[in-house]
Short mmCIF file of C-alpha atoms in Angstrom, two decimals:
data_model
loop_
_atom_site.label_atom_id
_atom_site.label_comp_id
_atom_site.label_asym_id
_atom_site.label_seq_id
_atom_site.Cartn_x
_atom_site.Cartn_y
_atom_site.Cartn_z
CA MET A 1 -8.32 170.05 -64.07
CA TYR A 2 -7.06 170.22 -67.38
CA ALA A 3 -9.98 170.55 -69.20
CA PHE A 4 -9.30 173.91 -66.76
CA ALA A 5 -6.03 173.54 -68.18
CA VAL A 6 -6.80 174.08 -71.83
CA PHE A 7 -8.54 176.74 -70.60
CA LEU A 8 -5.49 179.02 -69.65
CA ILE A 9 -3.64 177.53 -71.99
CA GLN A 10 -6.17 178.67 -74.50
CA ARG A 11 -7.05 182.08 -73.16
CA SER A 12 -2.98 183.00 -72.59
CA TYR A 13 -2.45 182.31 -76.83
CA PRO A 14 -5.92 182.62 -78.36
CA GLY A 15 -4.18 181.71 -82.20
CA ILE A 16 -3.61 178.47 -80.90
CA ASN A 17 -7.24 176.83 -82.28
CA LYS A 18 -6.27 178.01 -85.38
CA HIS A 19 -2.89 175.64 -84.94
CA LEU A 20 -4.97 173.11 -83.99
CA SER A 21 -7.87 172.54 -85.98
CA GLY A 22 -6.01 169.62 -88.41
CA PHE A 23 -6.14 167.59 -85.28
CA GLY A 24 -9.65 167.28 -84.80
CA THR A 25 -9.41 165.89 -88.56
CA LEU A 26 -7.61 162.71 -87.44
CA TRP A 27 -9.77 162.55 -84.11
CA GLY A 28 -12.49 161.89 -86.75
CA GLN A 29 -11.02 159.68 -88.37
CA LEU A 30 -8.47 157.85 -86.10
CA LEU A 31 -12.27 157.13 -83.41
CA SER A 32 -14.17 155.73 -86.47
CA ILE A 33 -11.79 153.18 -87.19
CA THR A 34 -10.48 152.16 -84.11
CA THR A 35 -15.00 152.58 -83.56
CA PHE A 36 -14.58 149.66 -85.80
CA THR A 37 -12.07 147.79 -84.81
CA LEU A 38 -13.11 147.39 -81.58
CA THR A 39 -16.57 146.54 -82.57
CA PHE A 40 -14.81 143.89 -85.01
CA PHE A 41 -12.73 142.28 -82.61
CA VAL A 42 -15.25 142.19 -79.94
CA ASN A 43 -17.84 140.18 -83.30
CA GLN A 44 -14.93 137.96 -83.47
CA SER A 45 -14.22 136.89 -80.39
CA TYR A 46 -17.61 136.95 -78.80
CA SER A 47 -17.82 134.10 -81.85
CA LEU A 48 -15.11 131.86 -80.68
CA TRP A 49 -16.21 132.20 -77.68
CA ARG A 50 -20.08 130.97 -78.43
CA LYS A 51 -19.14 128.21 -80.31
CA CYS A 52 -16.31 126.97 -77.81
CA MET A 53 -19.12 127.01 -75.12
CA GLU A 54 -20.71 125.44 -78.03
CA LEU A 55 -18.89 122.27 -78.32
CA SER A 56 -17.37 121.77 -74.29
CA ARG A 57 -21.52 121.38 -73.57
CA ARG A 58 -22.13 118.73 -76.17
CA LEU A 59 -19.36 117.13 -74.32
CA GLN A 60 -20.15 117.57 -71.32
CA GLY A 61 -24.06 115.96 -72.85
CA ARG A 62 -22.03 113.10 -74.16
CA LEU A 63 -20.01 112.25 -71.06
CA HIS A 64 -23.33 112.69 -69.05
CA ASP A 65 -24.61 109.63 -70.96
CA ILE A 66 -22.26 107.07 -70.97
CA ASN A 67 -22.32 107.85 -67.52
CA MET A 68 -25.87 107.28 -66.13
CA ASN A 69 -25.39 104.75 -69.95
CA LEU A 70 -22.60 103.17 -68.03
CA ALA A 71 -24.70 103.17 -64.35
CA SER A 72 -27.25 101.68 -65.61
CA HIS A 73 -25.52 98.43 -66.84
CA ALA A 74 -23.37 98.52 -63.56
CA ALA A 75 -23.05 95.06 -62.20
CA ARG A 76 -25.76 94.81 -58.73
CA LYS A 77 -25.56 92.68 -55.24
CA VAL A 78 -29.12 91.22 -54.35
CA PRO A 79 -29.54 92.15 -50.91
CA SER A 80 -30.52 89.02 -48.20
CA ASN A 81 -32.99 91.46 -47.29
CA PRO A 82 -35.47 92.76 -49.63
CA ASN A 83 -36.67 95.52 -48.35
CA GLU A 84 -32.73 96.49 -48.06
CA LYS A 85 -31.07 98.46 -51.90
CA SER A 86 -28.82 96.90 -54.25
CA THR A 87 -24.86 97.44 -53.94
CA TYR A 88 -22.57 97.93 -56.92
CA THR A 89 -20.24 95.24 -56.61
CA ALA A 90 -16.20 95.69 -55.85
CA ALA A 91 -15.38 95.32 -60.15
CA SER A 92 -18.73 97.92 -60.90
CA ARG A 93 -17.73 100.60 -58.60
CA GLN A 94 -14.46 101.15 -59.17
CA ILE A 95 -15.51 101.81 -62.95
CA LEU A 96 -18.07 104.10 -61.52
CA GLU A 97 -15.70 106.19 -59.65
CA LEU A 98 -13.40 105.97 -62.35
CA MET A 99 -15.03 107.22 -65.08
CA SER A 100 -17.38 109.91 -62.62
#
């Protein structure tokens, strides 16, 4: 639709291209500045995102290590029947549930 409107304007005013030629130069300069700015911004944003992701994954790993350490050293009740599984004591269960 806009292309047709531009075509009609150029047909109606044949000398308009000479008056608008400066916009081509301006467009080229603004295009390079805009491309540089967007590329720089995206690169910086991606670097920040990767750093945040790396730090959060590292923190997640350390929390997992703490939870595994707590679970392996938590006090357990020995069952009377040797075929049953052992269970955590009430205090151990409470601490493990709080930490998880």
